[in-house]
mmCIF file of C-alpha atoms in Angstrom:
data_model
loop_
_atom_site.group_PDB
_atom_site.id
_atom_site.type_symbol
_atom_site.label_atom_id
_atom_site.label_comp_id
_atom_site.label_asym_id
_atom_site.label_seq_id
_atom_site.Cartn_x
_atom_site.Cartn_y
_atom_site.Cartn_z
ATOM 1 C CA UNK Q 1 31.358 -12.407 41.554
ATOM 2 C CA UNK Q 2 32.661 -10.675 44.464
ATOM 3 C CA UNK Q 3 35.673 -11.581 46.485
ATOM 4 C CA UNK Q 4 33.959 -13.696 48.927
ATOM 5 C CA UNK Q 5 32.907 -15.477 46.645
ATOM 6 C CA UNK Q 6 35.365 -16.615 44.692
ATOM 7 C CA UNK Q 7 37.400 -17.250 47.551
ATOM 8 C CA UNK Q 8 34.810 -19.437 48.744
ATOM 9 C CA UNK Q 9 35.011 -21.185 45.729
ATOM 10 C CA UNK Q 10 38.541 -21.904 45.715
ATOM 11 C CA UNK Q 11 38.296 -23.252 49.198
ATOM 12 C CA UNK Q 12 35.498 -25.412 48.142
ATOM 13 C CA UNK Q 13 37.857 -26.662 44.924
ATOM 14 C CA UNK Q 14 41.072 -27.148 46.987
ATOM 15 C CA UNK Q 15 39.344 -28.866 50.320
ATOM 16 C CA UNK Q 16 37.409 -31.648 47.684
ATOM 17 C CA UNK Q 17 41.214 -32.159 45.418
ATOM 18 C CA UNK Q 18 42.365 -33.335 49.052
ATOM 19 C CA UNK Q 19 39.166 -35.014 50.190
ATOM 20 C CA UNK Q 20 38.358 -38.608 49.875
ATOM 21 C CA UNK Q 21 34.865 -40.047 48.496
ATOM 22 C CA UNK Q 22 32.101 -41.940 50.256
ATOM 23 C CA UNK Q 23 29.817 -44.661 48.875
ATOM 24 C CA UNK Q 24 26.531 -44.959 49.344
ATOM 25 C CA UNK Q 25 24.496 -48.530 50.026
ATOM 26 C CA UNK Q 26 25.011 -49.796 46.663
ATOM 27 C CA UNK Q 27 28.543 -49.290 46.646
ATOM 28 C CA UNK Q 28 28.318 -46.447 44.104
ATOM 29 C CA UNK Q 29 29.779 -42.866 44.948
ATOM 30 C CA UNK Q 30 27.400 -40.137 46.354
ATOM 31 C CA UNK Q 31 28.459 -37.227 45.102
ATOM 32 C CA UNK Q 32 26.017 -35.414 47.392
ATOM 33 C CA UNK Q 33 27.411 -36.818 50.404
ATOM 34 C CA UNK Q 34 30.750 -36.415 49.589
ATOM 35 C CA UNK Q 35 30.827 -32.946 48.592
ATOM 36 C CA UNK Q 36 28.866 -32.551 51.876
ATOM 37 C CA UNK Q 37 31.523 -34.559 54.231
ATOM 38 C CA UNK Q 38 34.301 -32.541 52.226
ATOM 39 C CA UNK Q 39 32.633 -29.106 53.306
ATOM 40 C CA UNK Q 40 32.552 -30.180 56.801
ATOM 41 C CA UNK Q 41 35.914 -31.317 56.959
ATOM 42 C CA UNK Q 42 37.373 -27.750 55.391
ATOM 43 C CA UNK Q 43 34.697 -26.106 57.739
ATOM 44 C CA UNK Q 44 36.131 -28.181 60.537
ATOM 45 C CA UNK Q 45 40.107 -27.914 59.624
ATOM 46 C CA UNK Q 46 39.694 -24.110 59.109
ATOM 47 C CA UNK Q 47 37.577 -22.319 61.554
ATOM 48 C CA UNK Q 48 37.632 -24.861 64.237
ATOM 49 C CA UNK Q 49 39.913 -22.340 66.640
ATOM 50 C CA UNK Q 50 39.475 -19.010 64.966
ATOM 51 C CA UNK Q 51 37.060 -16.060 66.191
ATOM 52 C CA UNK Q 52 34.734 -15.792 62.858
ATOM 53 C CA UNK Q 53 33.955 -11.687 64.067
ATOM 54 C CA UNK Q 54 37.950 -10.988 63.730
ATOM 55 C CA UNK Q 55 38.480 -10.155 60.111
ATOM 56 C CA UNK Q 56 42.488 -10.151 60.853
ATOM 57 C CA UNK Q 57 42.810 -13.137 62.684
ATOM 58 C CA UNK Q 58 40.607 -15.326 59.961
ATOM 59 C CA UNK Q 59 42.860 -13.389 57.293
ATOM 60 C CA UNK Q 60 46.037 -14.517 58.803
ATOM 61 C CA UNK Q 61 44.660 -17.813 59.228
ATOM 62 C CA UNK Q 62 43.753 -18.715 56.058
ATOM 63 C CA UNK Q 63 46.652 -17.726 54.938
ATOM 64 C CA UNK Q 64 48.978 -20.351 56.957
ATOM 65 C CA UNK Q 65 46.329 -22.941 56.141
ATOM 66 C CA UNK Q 66 45.988 -22.370 52.542
ATOM 67 C CA UNK Q 67 48.787 -20.590 50.720
ATOM 68 C CA UNK Q 68 46.877 -20.149 47.367
ATOM 69 C CA UNK Q 69 44.293 -17.970 48.787
ATOM 70 C CA UNK Q 70 46.567 -15.590 50.296
ATOM 71 C CA UNK Q 71 46.924 -13.276 47.323
ATOM 72 C CA UNK Q 72 43.259 -12.973 47.110
ATOM 73 C CA UNK Q 73 42.224 -12.410 51.036
ATOM 74 C CA UNK Q 74 45.350 -9.643 50.975
ATOM 75 C CA UNK Q 75 43.110 -7.786 48.908
ATOM 76 C CA UNK Q 76 39.964 -7.465 50.713
ATOM 77 C CA UNK Q 77 38.907 -5.559 53.238
ATOM 78 C CA UNK Q 78 37.612 -6.382 56.753
ATOM 79 C CA UNK Q 79 33.985 -6.735 55.591
ATOM 80 C CA UNK Q 80 34.284 -8.838 52.548
ATOM 81 C CA UNK Q 81 36.407 -11.578 54.814
ATOM 82 C CA UNK Q 82 33.541 -11.719 57.176
ATOM 83 C CA UNK Q 83 31.084 -12.167 54.555
ATOM 84 C CA UNK Q 84 33.629 -14.727 52.899
ATOM 85 C CA UNK Q 85 33.211 -16.722 56.276
ATOM 86 C CA UNK Q 86 29.657 -16.142 56.254
ATOM 87 C CA UNK Q 87 29.427 -17.094 52.369
ATOM 88 C CA UNK Q 88 31.481 -20.022 53.264
ATOM 89 C CA UNK Q 89 29.276 -21.612 55.997
ATOM 90 C CA UNK Q 90 26.389 -20.766 54.500
ATOM 91 C CA UNK Q 91 27.834 -23.331 51.872
ATOM 92 C CA UNK Q 92 28.429 -26.116 54.114
ATOM 93 C CA UNK Q 93 25.027 -26.113 56.022
ATOM 94 C CA UNK Q 94 23.194 -25.964 52.235
ATOM 95 C CA UNK Q 95 21.329 -22.746 52.722
ATOM 96 C CA UNK Q 96 22.418 -22.266 49.223
ATOM 97 C CA UNK Q 97 21.042 -24.604 46.321
ATOM 98 C CA UNK Q 98 22.650 -25.194 43.565
ATOM 99 C CA UNK Q 99 20.498 -24.760 40.816
ATOM 100 C CA UNK Q 100 19.877 -28.269 39.182
ATOM 101 C CA UNK Q 101 21.601 -28.211 35.553
ATOM 102 C CA UNK Q 102 19.355 -28.924 32.722
ATOM 103 C CA UNK Q 103 20.523 -29.788 29.176
ATOM 104 C CA UNK Q 104 19.494 -28.387 26.180
ATOM 105 C CA UNK Q 105 18.937 -30.418 23.262
ATOM 106 C CA UNK Q 106 19.895 -28.968 19.778
ATOM 107 C CA UNK Q 107 16.586 -29.856 18.219
ATOM 108 C CA UNK Q 108 14.400 -28.643 20.976
ATOM 109 C CA UNK Q 109 16.429 -25.502 21.038
ATOM 110 C CA UNK Q 110 16.224 -24.805 16.953
ATOM 111 C CA UNK Q 111 12.206 -25.389 17.011
ATOM 112 C CA UNK Q 112 11.209 -22.287 18.774
ATOM 113 C CA UNK Q 113 13.541 -20.254 16.767
ATOM 114 C CA UNK Q 114 12.204 -21.617 13.335
ATOM 115 C CA UNK Q 115 8.841 -20.866 14.782
ATOM 116 C CA UNK Q 116 9.925 -17.156 15.473
ATOM 117 C CA UNK Q 117 11.457 -17.212 11.952
ATOM 118 C CA UNK Q 118 7.978 -18.547 10.380
ATOM 119 C CA UNK Q 119 6.158 -16.102 12.371
ATOM 120 C CA UNK Q 120 8.470 -13.090 11.338
ATOM 121 C CA UNK Q 121 8.063 -13.958 7.654
ATOM 122 C CA UNK Q 122 4.226 -14.382 7.796
ATOM 123 C CA UNK Q 123 4.079 -10.527 9.645
ATOM 124 C CA UNK Q 124 6.544 -9.746 6.634
ATOM 125 C CA UNK Q 125 4.028 -11.023 3.915
ATOM 126 C CA UNK Q 126 0.687 -9.619 5.163
ATOM 127 C CA UNK Q 127 2.952 -6.298 5.457
ATOM 128 C CA UNK Q 128 3.808 -6.696 1.786
ATOM 129 C CA UNK Q 129 0.354 -7.585 0.697
ATOM 130 C CA UNK Q 130 -1.101 -4.694 2.607
ATOM 131 C CA UNK Q 131 1.366 -2.192 1.433
ATOM 132 C CA UNK Q 132 0.435 -3.346 -2.387
ATOM 133 C CA UNK Q 133 -3.462 -2.731 -1.836
ATOM 134 C CA UNK Q 134 -2.292 0.733 -0.294
ATOM 135 C CA UNK Q 135 -0.414 1.449 -3.598
ATOM 136 C CA UNK Q 136 -2.950 0.339 -5.647
ATOM 137 C CA UNK Q 137 -5.765 2.649 -3.924
ATOM 138 C CA UNK Q 138 -3.083 5.183 -4.692
ATOM 139 C CA UNK Q 139 -3.457 4.588 -8.278
ATOM 140 C CA UNK Q 140 -6.747 5.186 -8.245
ATOM 141 C CA UNK Q 141 -6.149 8.823 -6.666
ATOM 142 C CA UNK Q 142 -3.375 9.573 -8.902
ATOM 143 C CA UNK Q 143 -5.233 8.661 -12.186
ATOM 144 C CA UNK Q 144 -8.948 10.234 -10.987
ATOM 145 C CA UNK Q 145 -6.559 13.896 -9.985
ATOM 146 C CA UNK Q 146 -4.860 14.088 -13.785
ATOM 147 C CA UNK Q 147 -8.483 13.794 -15.204
ATOM 148 C CA UNK Q 148 -10.183 16.131 -12.743
ATOM 149 C CA UNK Q 149 -7.226 18.585 -13.582
ATOM 150 C CA UNK Q 150 -8.267 18.306 -17.499
ATOM 151 C CA UNK Q 151 -11.931 18.546 -16.708
ATOM 152 C CA UNK Q 152 -11.095 21.921 -15.112
ATOM 153 C CA UNK Q 153 -8.675 23.073 -17.879
ATOM 154 C CA UNK Q 154 -11.433 21.908 -20.608
ATOM 155 C CA UNK Q 155 -13.685 24.821 -18.941
ATOM 156 C CA UNK Q 156 -11.657 27.400 -20.974
ATOM 157 C CA UNK Q 157 -10.952 25.220 -24.389
ATOM 158 C CA UNK Q 158 -14.337 26.469 -25.967
ATOM 159 C CA UNK Q 159 -15.010 30.092 -26.724
ATOM 160 C CA UNK Q 160 -18.692 31.658 -27.014
ATOM 161 C CA UNK Q 161 -18.509 31.429 -30.484
ATOM 162 C CA UNK Q 162 -17.557 27.791 -30.641
ATOM 163 C CA UNK Q 163 -20.593 26.985 -28.449
ATOM 164 C CA UNK Q 164 -23.114 28.457 -30.437
ATOM 165 C CA UNK Q 165 -21.414 26.340 -33.524
ATOM 166 C CA UNK Q 166 -21.933 23.112 -31.824
ATOM 167 C CA UNK Q 167 -25.622 23.796 -31.135
ATOM 168 C CA UNK Q 168 -27.450 23.294 -27.912
ATOM 169 C CA UNK Q 169 -27.613 19.830 -27.504
ATOM 170 C CA UNK Q 170 -23.333 19.318 -27.503
ATOM 171 C CA UNK Q 171 -23.669 22.717 -25.680
ATOM 172 C CA UNK Q 172 -25.243 21.628 -22.913
ATOM 173 C CA UNK Q 173 -23.586 18.198 -22.546
ATOM 174 C CA UNK Q 174 -20.422 19.888 -22.461
ATOM 175 C CA UNK Q 175 -21.473 22.176 -19.393
ATOM 176 C CA UNK Q 176 -22.902 18.809 -17.328
ATOM 177 C CA UNK Q 177 -19.902 16.881 -18.301
ATOM 178 C CA UNK Q 178 -17.392 18.861 -17.711
ATOM 179 C CA UNK Q 179 -17.888 19.814 -13.924
ATOM 180 C CA UNK Q 180 -18.905 16.432 -13.175
ATOM 181 C CA UNK Q 181 -15.345 15.848 -14.597
ATOM 182 C CA UNK Q 182 -13.820 18.004 -11.930
ATOM 183 C CA UNK Q 183 -15.935 17.067 -8.820
ATOM 184 C CA UNK Q 184 -16.300 13.666 -9.217
ATOM 185 C CA UNK Q 185 -12.746 13.780 -9.968
ATOM 186 C CA UNK Q 186 -11.877 15.870 -6.625
ATOM 187 C CA UNK Q 187 -14.428 13.570 -4.825
ATOM 188 C CA UNK Q 188 -12.386 10.139 -5.589
ATOM 189 C CA UNK Q 189 -8.923 11.502 -4.942
ATOM 190 C CA UNK Q 190 -9.560 13.120 -1.443
ATOM 191 C CA UNK Q 191 -10.829 9.707 -0.267
ATOM 192 C CA UNK Q 192 -8.769 7.315 -2.063
ATOM 193 C CA UNK Q 193 -6.012 9.782 -0.496
ATOM 194 C CA UNK Q 194 -7.251 10.048 3.077
ATOM 195 C CA UNK Q 195 -7.671 6.323 3.175
ATOM 196 C CA UNK Q 196 -4.393 5.343 2.012
ATOM 197 C CA UNK Q 197 -2.546 7.862 4.360
ATOM 198 C CA UNK Q 198 -4.436 6.934 7.439
ATOM 199 C CA UNK Q 199 -4.074 3.155 6.290
ATOM 200 C CA UNK Q 200 -0.011 3.489 5.813
ATOM 201 C CA UNK Q 201 -0.063 5.764 9.122
ATOM 202 C CA UNK Q 202 -1.590 2.701 11.300
ATOM 203 C CA UNK Q 203 0.629 0.512 9.402
ATOM 204 C CA UNK Q 204 4.154 2.385 10.472
ATOM 205 C CA UNK Q 205 2.578 2.795 13.793
ATOM 206 C CA UNK Q 206 2.678 -0.603 14.173
ATOM 207 C CA UNK Q 207 -1.547 -0.610 14.936
ATOM 208 C CA UNK Q 208 -2.935 -3.554 12.909
ATOM 209 C CA UNK Q 209 -6.001 -3.947 14.829
ATOM 210 C CA UNK Q 210 -6.816 -0.235 14.054
ATOM 211 C CA UNK Q 211 -6.216 -0.206 10.741
ATOM 212 C CA UNK Q 212 -8.410 -3.019 9.729
ATOM 213 C CA UNK Q 213 -11.738 -1.075 11.746
ATOM 214 C CA UNK Q 214 -10.522 1.699 9.887
ATOM 215 C CA UNK Q 215 -10.435 -0.064 6.532
ATOM 216 C CA UNK Q 216 -13.715 -1.867 6.829
ATOM 217 C CA UNK Q 217 -15.589 1.314 8.251
ATOM 218 C CA UNK Q 218 -14.909 3.092 5.229
ATOM 219 C CA UNK Q 219 -15.362 0.542 2.688
ATOM 220 C CA UNK Q 220 -18.762 2.047 1.516
ATOM 221 C CA UNK Q 221 -17.082 5.794 0.830
ATOM 222 C CA UNK Q 222 -14.376 3.722 -1.137
ATOM 223 C CA UNK Q 223 -16.929 2.291 -2.883
ATOM 224 C CA UNK Q 224 -18.671 5.788 -3.640
ATOM 225 C CA UNK Q 225 -15.143 6.885 -4.664
ATOM 226 C CA UNK Q 226 -14.933 4.227 -7.059
ATOM 227 C CA UNK Q 227 -18.060 5.168 -8.553
ATOM 228 C CA UNK Q 228 -17.074 8.554 -9.002
ATOM 229 C CA UNK Q 229 -13.805 7.638 -10.469
ATOM 230 C CA UNK Q 230 -15.792 5.720 -13.063
ATOM 231 C CA UNK Q 231 -17.967 8.853 -14.054
ATOM 232 C CA UNK Q 232 -15.225 11.328 -13.443
ATOM 233 C CA UNK Q 233 -13.170 9.095 -16.252
ATOM 234 C CA UNK Q 234 -16.545 8.405 -18.549
ATOM 235 C CA UNK Q 235 -17.225 12.495 -18.190
ATOM 236 C CA UNK Q 236 -13.424 13.157 -19.158
ATOM 237 C CA UNK Q 237 -13.992 10.601 -22.773
ATOM 238 C CA UNK Q 238 -17.675 12.742 -23.371
ATOM 239 C CA UNK Q 239 -15.319 16.297 -23.104
ATOM 240 C CA UNK Q 240 -12.514 15.180 -25.130
ATOM 241 C CA UNK Q 241 -15.230 14.327 -27.723
ATOM 242 C CA UNK Q 242 -17.184 17.472 -27.761
ATOM 243 C CA UNK Q 243 -13.488 19.286 -27.769
ATOM 244 C CA UNK Q 244 -12.499 17.624 -31.238
ATOM 245 C CA UNK Q 245 -15.956 18.395 -32.537
ATOM 246 C CA UNK Q 246 -15.815 22.138 -31.498
ATOM 247 C CA UNK Q 247 -12.197 22.482 -32.530
ATOM 248 C CA UNK Q 248 -12.708 20.710 -35.912
ATOM 249 C CA UNK Q 249 -15.562 22.498 -38.091
ATOM 250 C CA UNK Q 250 -14.796 20.292 -41.575
ATOM 251 C CA UNK Q 251 -16.350 17.439 -42.631
ATOM 252 C CA UNK Q 252 -13.098 15.121 -42.151
ATOM 253 C CA UNK Q 253 -13.507 16.421 -38.184
ATOM 254 C CA UNK Q 254 -16.935 15.211 -38.011
ATOM 255 C CA UNK Q 255 -15.915 12.374 -39.142
ATOM 256 C CA UNK Q 256 -12.701 12.249 -36.671
ATOM 257 C CA UNK Q 257 -15.325 12.453 -33.995
ATOM 258 C CA UNK Q 258 -17.691 10.012 -35.119
ATOM 259 C CA UNK Q 259 -14.347 7.223 -34.736
ATOM 260 C CA UNK Q 260 -13.703 8.734 -31.324
ATOM 261 C CA UNK Q 261 -17.127 7.712 -30.119
ATOM 262 C CA UNK Q 262 -16.958 4.202 -31.647
ATOM 263 C CA UNK Q 263 -13.390 4.261 -29.879
ATOM 264 C CA UNK Q 264 -15.165 5.711 -26.955
ATOM 265 C CA UNK Q 265 -17.855 2.817 -27.148
ATOM 266 C CA UNK Q 266 -15.600 0.345 -27.776
ATOM 267 C CA UNK Q 267 -13.333 1.697 -24.570
ATOM 268 C CA UNK Q 268 -17.023 1.085 -22.298
ATOM 269 C CA UNK Q 269 -17.175 -2.002 -23.501
ATOM 270 C CA UNK Q 270 -13.978 -3.587 -22.570
ATOM 271 C CA UNK Q 271 -14.177 -1.955 -19.395
ATOM 272 C CA UNK Q 272 -17.175 -3.686 -18.411
ATOM 273 C CA UNK Q 273 -15.416 -7.216 -19.569
ATOM 274 C CA UNK Q 274 -12.649 -6.340 -17.153
ATOM 275 C CA UNK Q 275 -14.451 -5.797 -14.258
ATOM 276 C CA UNK Q 276 -16.608 -8.922 -14.412
ATOM 277 C CA UNK Q 277 -13.180 -10.792 -15.053
ATOM 278 C CA UNK Q 278 -12.040 -9.471 -12.008
ATOM 279 C CA UNK Q 279 -15.054 -10.465 -10.182
ATOM 280 C CA UNK Q 280 -13.701 -13.852 -8.505
ATOM 281 C CA UNK Q 281 -10.637 -11.846 -7.334
ATOM 282 C CA UNK Q 282 -12.908 -9.939 -4.923
ATOM 283 C CA UNK Q 283 -15.791 -12.127 -4.334
ATOM 284 C CA UNK Q 284 -15.594 -12.705 -0.607
ATOM 285 C CA UNK Q 285 -14.991 -16.415 0.840
ATOM 286 C CA UNK Q 286 -17.895 -18.792 0.501
ATOM 287 C CA UNK Q 287 -19.124 -19.408 3.901
ATOM 288 C CA UNK Q 288 -18.669 -23.034 5.951
ATOM 289 C CA UNK Q 289 -21.334 -25.899 5.370
ATOM 290 C CA UNK Q 290 -23.440 -26.130 8.543
ATOM 291 C CA UNK Q 291 -22.753 -28.863 10.954
ATOM 292 C CA UNK Q 292 -25.036 -32.009 9.587
ATOM 293 C CA UNK Q 293 -25.642 -34.966 11.700
ATOM 294 C CA UNK Q 294 -26.750 -38.470 10.512
ATOM 295 C CA UNK Q 295 -30.241 -38.172 11.257
ATOM 296 C CA UNK Q 296 -30.307 -34.789 8.721
ATOM 297 C CA UNK Q 297 -28.501 -36.385 5.992
ATOM 298 C CA UNK Q 298 -30.427 -39.441 5.845
ATOM 299 C CA UNK Q 299 -33.630 -36.525 6.147
ATOM 300 C CA UNK Q 300 -31.857 -34.948 2.709
ATOM 301 C CA UNK Q 301 -31.396 -37.999 0.733
ATOM 302 C CA UNK Q 302 -35.176 -39.466 1.307
ATOM 303 C CA UNK Q 303 -35.962 -35.248 0.582
ATOM 304 C CA UNK Q 304 -33.880 -35.933 -3.138
ATOM 305 C CA UNK Q 305 -35.321 -39.303 -3.761
ATOM 306 C CA UNK Q 306 -38.427 -37.851 -4.071
ATOM 307 C CA UNK Q 307 -37.759 -35.121 -5.973
ATOM 308 C CA UNK Q 308 -39.594 -34.387 -9.394
ATOM 309 C CA UNK Q 309 -37.189 -35.244 -11.916
ATOM 310 C CA UNK Q 310 -38.408 -32.430 -14.631
ATOM 311 C CA UNK Q 311 -37.889 -30.165 -11.769
ATOM 312 C CA UNK Q 312 -34.448 -31.522 -11.578
ATOM 313 C CA UNK Q 313 -34.030 -30.703 -15.564
ATOM 314 C CA UNK Q 314 -35.341 -26.990 -14.830
ATOM 315 C CA UNK Q 315 -32.442 -26.452 -12.284
ATOM 316 C CA UNK Q 316 -29.813 -28.100 -14.987
ATOM 317 C CA UNK Q 317 -31.355 -25.543 -17.268
ATOM 318 C CA UNK Q 318 -31.072 -22.224 -15.184
ATOM 319 C CA UNK Q 319 -28.306 -19.965 -15.880
ATOM 320 C CA UNK Q 320 -25.435 -19.528 -13.450
ATOM 321 C CA UNK Q 321 -25.817 -16.982 -10.500
ATOM 322 C CA UNK Q 322 -22.594 -15.475 -11.452
ATOM 323 C CA UNK Q 323 -22.727 -13.456 -14.981
ATOM 324 C CA UNK Q 324 -21.179 -10.285 -15.682
ATOM 325 C CA UNK Q 325 -23.169 -7.802 -13.851
ATOM 326 C CA UNK Q 326 -23.227 -9.614 -10.884
ATOM 327 C CA UNK Q 327 -19.237 -10.005 -10.781
ATOM 328 C CA UNK Q 328 -19.219 -6.209 -11.640
ATOM 329 C CA UNK Q 329 -21.360 -5.495 -8.135
ATOM 330 C CA UNK Q 330 -19.207 -7.654 -6.309
ATOM 331 C CA UNK Q 331 -16.179 -6.315 -7.692
ATOM 332 C CA UNK Q 332 -17.155 -2.748 -6.800
ATOM 333 C CA UNK Q 333 -18.459 -3.749 -3.365
ATOM 334 C CA UNK Q 334 -16.499 -6.504 -1.567
ATOM 335 C CA UNK Q 335 -12.755 -7.738 -1.387
ATOM 336 C CA UNK Q 336 -10.096 -5.421 -2.383
ATOM 337 C CA UNK Q 337 -12.386 -2.575 -0.715
ATOM 338 C CA UNK Q 338 -12.154 -4.327 2.317
ATOM 339 C CA UNK Q 339 -9.538 -5.760 4.646
#
């Protein structure tokens, strides 16, 4: 606040303290009329015989009439004194309307704050969920990179003499599965690592919409990477079995390989069961029902009443649509691999 505004406020307050209040037609005090009358009285008493363009005369007049403002007016320069006079004149004329006071209730003020807090909690929760999903993608990349590294090192684990001892069927199986372990693992590692890296970059740059578009457009590539991930692990298990068969040339080694083959089959069966159990997690939400009219409901009721009872029994005996195989397809192509 400038010196002129401070002086104007003190001047109005001092004259208001010495003034009298007026009443309106109903006998009650009118604050607006009383304030305006006090302003007019103060203006008349203060500046009626003073040249308002002469700063020195105005300063001396204020010192004589209002001693409380003497120190403040003395510190003002000539331009500030003239500005004070102009400011006071505008206040008296009503050219500077006062802002209406608004009373803010505590409940009304606290309600938007609660909304902001809820929105912040929802945003934080969404970010945490997206981060968990991206951590899952990184876990795929970590596991498949280990299998790819082992597949590459397994190419040097069997010598030519051991290949001759194995025979051509196991030799050709190893020649096919070892490169598949490496190549499928590299493909899955690159796809999962790139998707996780770019998604986290977009999330850190506050580009949620761009991240959603990126995740939706790369869903087919993550599905292929997941299939390569399964192929790499299966080939990795077969390589371990053949290496054990090549290193253990005794009958006991053959029995160990048979036991390992059973464990491999058991692991494959459990993997299928886990994928089937995870199907409802990744299944897309059901579509909303179409809007129905009263006429359509009546027609549907008439058609349902005319249904053949034998056909109804056949429909009840039909197997459910959601089986292990279908749930595996859903888990591979939906839900997690889309945003």
